[in-house]
Amino acid sequence: MNAPQARTGLQLRSLIKSDGQLEITLVERPVPVPGDDEVVLRVEASPINPSDLGMLFGAADLATVSVGGTPQRPVVTASVPERSMRGMAGRVGQPMPVGNEGAGTVVAAGASAAAQALLGRTVAAMGGGMYAQYRCVKAEQCLALPPGTAAVDGASCFVNPLTALGMVETMRREGHTALVHTAAASNLGQMLNRICLADGVKLVNIVRKPEQVALLRGQGAQHVVSSPSPAFMEELTEALVATGATIAFDAIGGGRLASQILTCMEAALGRTATEYSRYGSSVHKQVYQYGNLDTSPTEIVRNVGMAWGVGGWLLMPFLARIGPAAAQALRERVANELKTTFASHYARQVSLEEMLRADEIAVYARRATGEKYLVVPNRGEAA
Amino acid sequence: MNAPQARTGLQLRSLIKSDGQLEITLVERPVPVPGDDEVVLRVEASPINPSDLGMLFGAADLATVSVGGTPQRPVVTASVPERSMRGMAGRVGQPMPVGNEGAGTVVAAGASAAAQALLGRTVAAMGGGMYAQYRCVKAEQCLALPPGTAAVDGASCFVNPLTALGMVETMRREGHTALVHTAAASNLGQMLNRICLADGVKLVNIVRKPEQVALLRGQGAQHVVSSPSPAFMEELTEALVATGATIAFDAIGGGRLASQILTCMEAALGRTATEYSRYGSSVHKQVYQYGNLDTSPTEIVRNVGMAWGVGGWLLMPFLARIGPAAAQALRERVANELKTTFASHYARQVSLEEMLRADEIAVYARRATGEKYLVVPNRGEAA
């Protein structure tokens, strides 16, 4: 039998009410019936990425989290500060599904050939709402994993791998030859390091702790600098001279790190300059912020000449920009190198119910390097 | 006679010494002998643009300005704070000529046809070192002014007019349809307003004083908002809804104004959004900083989604980017509309000696709207 045995499945919903209350619940929903070009995925593994936390908690103050309900049907509540409600306007009153990506088994398929071809396969998919036991997706959104691949190994096929590949691709398309990455010991950072080693691209890794320097060096990274080091600016400048990196991808966002990177890039360029220009180097220096680990304002000290830029970088618009053929080539590389270049590591696996426990939230909401969680929505259920 | 009657001419030099002392002097130099493709300009008018002040004073603290020497040969000194000397490294010990642009009479020309064609003409030129009585420039750097045009009217042919045209051109090339300008009552801002009115481009002017609102409205500007107004954010958002502007050119640089513009752009886009995205609007919002009126850090509050950018914008790289034919088309428009669209107004004309008086420095170094100076290096000299 290919049809799902269950009639219903749990689905996580995040709701922000007009009174500023956040409410996260598990609701029971009928297993969807796929359309012609759709398949139903029994979700077996879905990571909690930083990008998911924004949808999960919105602008709620996590110090106000409280958990009620029952262990089987927990209800998480928290308060959104009034000043942040303006930014939430677009989602107030709408229960939002959460979970950008995941992997699992195709348990039902529509009539189309593309959908039928996936029946019984283990596939990865991106498309939101993966914190659920069943999720209906378009067949074309699925990446069939190589036979023998466990769902756990394919859970993080999209967000981190395509983001890391997208950074290298953006570097090339915008005319740079080496790059800088911050929070570089993350799962994503380790992937980027492996890509750069494989592709012969010079990478400057910026981390925040000495043990992260050791971790990346142990994985073959050549340039790793630690931002709390008193010699940080000098060490970064030297790494920039050695690599020629003039583009950075920054997961931190707030504070002065982006500015320090620009300053050191300009200093590195200045070491080889032959003529004074009061406008600084004419080489464009770019920092793209793809994350928001520090939500305080970004402060740019403008001592870097005029050829600089800071801006947001997001995976989906990038994929749209490069077009379907180029995007598909990136996806295929991910599938082929899933257990090597694009391997992810998780500190802990939790069920949907466990995910809503206060002690677990306190850990994964910290978004600390080495503490990534994997949600396993069907653990303990009959397959 | 076409050859200059003078044998020597005064030239302004700005020197920063390794001990952190700034020294501005007037030196007497032989009138240059032009090469084949060069002409010698008797400089009759050269504006003091904000972009000139950076070269003139470097990072010197203007509170420490003192003037010695004689009335005929004044010597300005000031101190560069130690923390700023790093940024000055490229120019320490080198006396720098100053003055980006100017206009005057061609009093000697090299053998080439292009140079000879300019002999006796009133021309404008850009190329630095215009705070001088005589300046040798390539014939191709000159813009011959329409017959009957006074040097005073052609002094500001390049920096402001091409910058204003460059803003509109950048807006078009980057796919925006309307624009925002700050410090919008400046000479440059008034020009931009005239260009936008002529070209049917919607413009949101941001100013800092009520009388500047009146001034721009009096010149036909439709959208003028004053940043000290308590309703500034709301007024700006409404102007952005009305115009659809998603690109801004900012002369201020420091503080939160760039961030406020991005916030209001995002709010304006949100008013017409139909679906919630936690990444905000997918429409790219851009602020280019082309000036530095506030040298404090730029603070970006990242409440604007991910599709945003802030960066430096500079005229010369822009002209290089669009290529010689497009740049020439802009120059020709300037020459044709010099007394209308591109007319400049000056609060005061000063000789080279007067330019180095402490009381004059105190006024023009303020870079206040309506207080632009014109340097007339040959006033009182025999023509």
PDB file of C-alpha atoms in Angstrom, chain A residues 20 59-61 79-86:
ATOM      1  CA  GLY A  20       0.510  41.125  20.889  1.00  0.00           C
ATOM      2  CA  ALA A  59       9.258  39.479  17.256  1.00  0.00           C
ATOM      3  CA  ALA A  60       8.205  37.886  20.564  1.00  0.00           C
ATOM      4  CA  ASP A  61      10.384  38.512  23.605  1.00  0.00           C
ATOM      5  CA  SER A  79       4.542  38.545  24.281  1.00  0.00           C
ATOM      6  CA  VAL A  80       5.509  40.699  21.331  1.00  0.00           C
ATOM      7  CA  PRO A  81       6.717  44.130  22.534  1.00  0.00           C
ATOM      8  CA  GLU A  82       4.348  46.839  21.342  1.00  0.00           C
ATOM      9  CA  ARG A  83       7.081  48.654  19.392  1.00  0.00           C
ATOM     10  CA  SER A  84       7.643  45.503  17.331  1.00  0.00           C
ATOM     11  CA  MET A  85       4.002  44.879  16.435  1.00  0.00           C
ATOM     12  CA  ARG A  86       4.231  47.229  13.426  1.00  0.00           C
TER      13      ARG A  86
END
